[in-house]
Coordinates of C-alpha atoms in Angstrom, one line a residue:
M1 CA -34.1 171.2 37.7
S2 CA -37.9 171.2 38.2
D3 CA -39.5 172.1 41.5
P4 CA -41.1 168.9 43.0
R5 CA -43.8 170.9 44.7
A6 CA -44.8 172.5 41.4
E7 CA -44.9 169.1 39.7
R8 CA -47.0 167.7 42.5
T9 CA -49.5 170.6 42.1
R10 CA -49.6 170.2 38.3
S11 CA -50.1 166.4 38.8
R12 CA -53.1 167.1 41.2
L13 CA -54.6 169.5 38.7
R14 CA -54.2 167.1 35.8
E15 CA -55.8 164.3 37.8
A16 CA -58.6 166.5 39.0
L17 CA -59.3 167.6 35.4
L18 CA -59.4 164.0 34.2
R19 CA -61.8 163.0 37.0
E20 CA -64.0 166.0 36.1
C21 CA -64.0 165.0 32.4
A22 CA -65.0 161.5 33.3
E23 CA -68.2 163.0 34.6
R24 CA -68.9 165.7 32.0
P25 CA -67.5 167.1 28.8
L26 CA -64.6 169.6 29.0
E27 CA -66.8 172.4 27.8
Q28 CA -68.9 172.0 31.0
V29 CA -65.9 171.8 33.4
S30 CA -64.9 175.0 35.2
V31 CA -61.6 176.1 36.8
A32 CA -63.5 176.3 40.1
A33 CA -64.5 172.6 39.9
V34 CA -60.9 171.5 39.0
V35 CA -59.3 173.5 41.8
R36 CA -61.9 172.3 44.3
R37 CA -61.2 168.7 43.4
A38 CA -57.5 169.2 43.4
G39 CA -57.5 171.0 46.7
V40 CA -55.6 174.0 45.5
G41 CA -56.5 177.7 45.2
R42 CA -57.7 179.4 42.0
A43 CA -54.6 181.6 42.0
T44 CA -52.4 178.5 42.2
F45 CA -54.1 177.2 39.0
Y46 CA -53.2 180.3 37.1
V47 CA -49.6 180.1 38.3
H48 CA -49.3 176.8 36.4
Y49 CA -51.8 177.2 33.5
P50 CA -53.3 180.1 31.6
D51 CA -56.6 178.3 31.0
L52 CA -58.4 174.9 31.1
E53 CA -57.3 174.0 27.6
A54 CA -53.7 174.3 28.5
L55 CA -54.3 172.1 31.5
A56 CA -56.2 169.6 29.3
V57 CA -53.4 169.4 26.7
D58 CA -50.9 168.8 29.5
A59 CA -53.1 166.2 31.1
C60 CA -53.5 164.5 27.7
A61 CA -49.8 164.8 26.7
E62 CA -49.4 161.2 27.9
V63 CA -51.6 160.0 25.1
V64 CA -49.2 161.6 22.7
R65 CA -46.2 159.9 24.2
D66 CA -48.1 156.6 24.2
A67 CA -49.0 157.0 20.5
V68 CA -45.4 157.8 19.5
D69 CA -44.1 154.9 21.5
A70 CA -46.7 152.5 20.2
L71 CA -45.9 153.3 16.6
H72 CA -42.2 152.7 17.3
A73 CA -42.6 149.6 19.5
W74 CA -41.1 147.1 17.0
R75 CA -37.6 146.0 16.1
G76 CA -36.2 144.3 13.0
V77 CA -38.3 144.1 9.9
P78 CA -41.9 145.2 10.5
D79 CA -44.6 142.7 9.6
P80 CA -47.6 144.4 7.9
A81 CA -49.9 141.6 9.3
A82 CA -48.7 142.1 12.9
P83 CA -48.9 145.6 14.3
P84 CA -47.0 146.1 17.6
P85 CA -49.3 145.0 20.5
A86 CA -48.7 148.5 22.0
L87 CA -50.6 150.0 19.1
A88 CA -53.8 148.1 19.8
E89 CA -53.4 148.9 23.5
F90 CA -53.0 152.5 22.6
F91 CA -56.3 152.6 20.6
T92 CA -58.1 150.7 23.4
R93 CA -56.9 153.3 26.0
A94 CA -57.7 156.2 23.6
A95 CA -61.3 154.9 23.2
A96 CA -61.7 155.1 27.0
N97 CA -61.0 158.9 27.0
A98 CA -62.5 159.7 23.6
S99 CA -64.8 162.5 24.8
L100 CA -61.9 164.5 26.2
Y101 CA -59.6 163.8 23.3
R102 CA -62.2 164.8 20.8
T103 CA -62.3 168.2 22.5
L104 CA -58.6 168.7 21.9
L105 CA -58.1 166.8 18.7
R106 CA -60.5 168.0 16.0
E107 CA -61.5 166.0 12.9
G108 CA -58.6 165.8 10.5
G109 CA -56.0 165.9 13.3
S110 CA -55.9 169.7 14.1
G111 CA -56.4 171.2 17.5
P112 CA -53.9 171.6 20.4
L113 CA -53.5 167.8 21.0
G114 CA -53.3 167.1 17.3
D115 CA -50.6 169.8 16.9
L116 CA -48.6 168.3 19.8
L117 CA -49.0 164.7 18.4
H118 CA -48.0 165.8 14.9
R119 CA -44.8 167.6 16.2
E120 CA -43.6 164.8 18.4
L121 CA -44.4 162.0 16.0
R122 CA -42.8 163.8 13.1
E123 CA -39.6 164.4 15.1
R124 CA -39.4 160.8 16.3
S125 CA -40.1 159.4 12.9
R126 CA -37.5 161.7 11.2
T127 CA -34.8 160.9 13.8
E128 CA -35.4 157.1 13.5
R129 CA -35.5 157.3 9.7
E130 CA -32.2 159.3 9.6
L131 CA -30.6 156.7 11.9
A132 CA -31.8 153.9 9.6
G133 CA -30.5 155.7 6.5
G134 CA -33.9 155.8 4.9
P135 CA -34.5 158.2 2.0
A136 CA -36.4 161.5 2.5
P137 CA -36.6 161.4 6.3
A138 CA -38.4 164.8 6.6
L139 CA -40.9 164.0 3.9
I140 CA -41.8 160.5 5.2
A141 CA -41.9 161.7 8.9
T142 CA -44.4 164.5 8.0
A143 CA -46.5 162.0 6.0
V144 CA -46.5 159.5 8.9
A145 CA -47.3 162.2 11.5
S146 CA -50.1 163.8 9.4
T147 CA -51.6 160.4 8.5
F148 CA -51.6 159.1 12.1
A149 CA -53.0 162.3 13.6
G150 CA -55.8 162.5 11.0
L151 CA -56.7 158.8 11.4
L152 CA -56.8 159.0 15.2
A153 CA -58.9 162.1 15.2
D154 CA -61.4 160.9 12.6
W155 CA -61.6 157.6 14.5
L156 CA -62.3 159.3 17.8
H157 CA -64.9 161.5 16.1
G158 CA -66.6 158.5 14.6
T159 CA -65.8 159.3 10.9
I160 CA -64.0 156.0 10.8
T161 CA -65.7 153.1 12.6
A162 CA -63.6 150.2 13.6
P163 CA -62.8 148.4 16.9
P164 CA -59.4 149.3 18.4
D165 CA -57.7 146.1 17.2
R166 CA -58.9 146.6 13.6
M167 CA -58.0 150.3 13.7
S168 CA -54.5 149.3 14.9
S169 CA -54.1 146.8 12.1
Q170 CA -55.3 149.1 9.4
T171 CA -53.3 152.1 10.7
W172 CA -50.2 149.9 10.9
R173 CA -50.5 148.8 7.2
L174 CA -51.0 152.4 6.0
L175 CA -48.0 153.7 7.9
L176 CA -45.8 150.9 6.6
A177 CA -47.0 151.6 3.1
L178 CA -45.7 155.2 3.5
H179 CA -42.4 153.9 4.7
T180 CA -42.0 151.5 1.8
T181 CA -43.3 153.5 -1.1
P182 CA -40.5 154.2 -3.6
L183 CA -39.9 157.9 -3.9
E184 CA -37.9 157.9 -7.1

């Protein structure tokens, strides 16, 4: 059972960090600014997080859950021409916080946020593929997670230029191709 007071404190720290990052890049944000905005002491910060990067990953973990949910927001037979609406919504929201995400998700999909995204997406994809009886669940899940993390990172860094709806559509087609490629 989690302590509601500790969760409230972490929530205040996450919100304070996001507000600070709306005004300046993460590299320019200090622990002092975050705790001042959150209304907590510096020692309290360190009880919950070892550093600002750990807080930032925690604050951005919702984007990971949103991405995983958006990629799995369909039922029945997926239509390559119609990505789930949640996927376009995800890319639109990601664009709004791109500067913070770029700090934690490096080009190619590495970095603390990329690692978290890769792990969670790989696990969800593997589980769903196993339940569906699809071949090579671990292989396909890894390919999907790697592809998505890399595409998202490169899009956020400007290596890939496309509006959110087009990025959603192209990403959807690529991921479906991974799922439907014969492996034998």
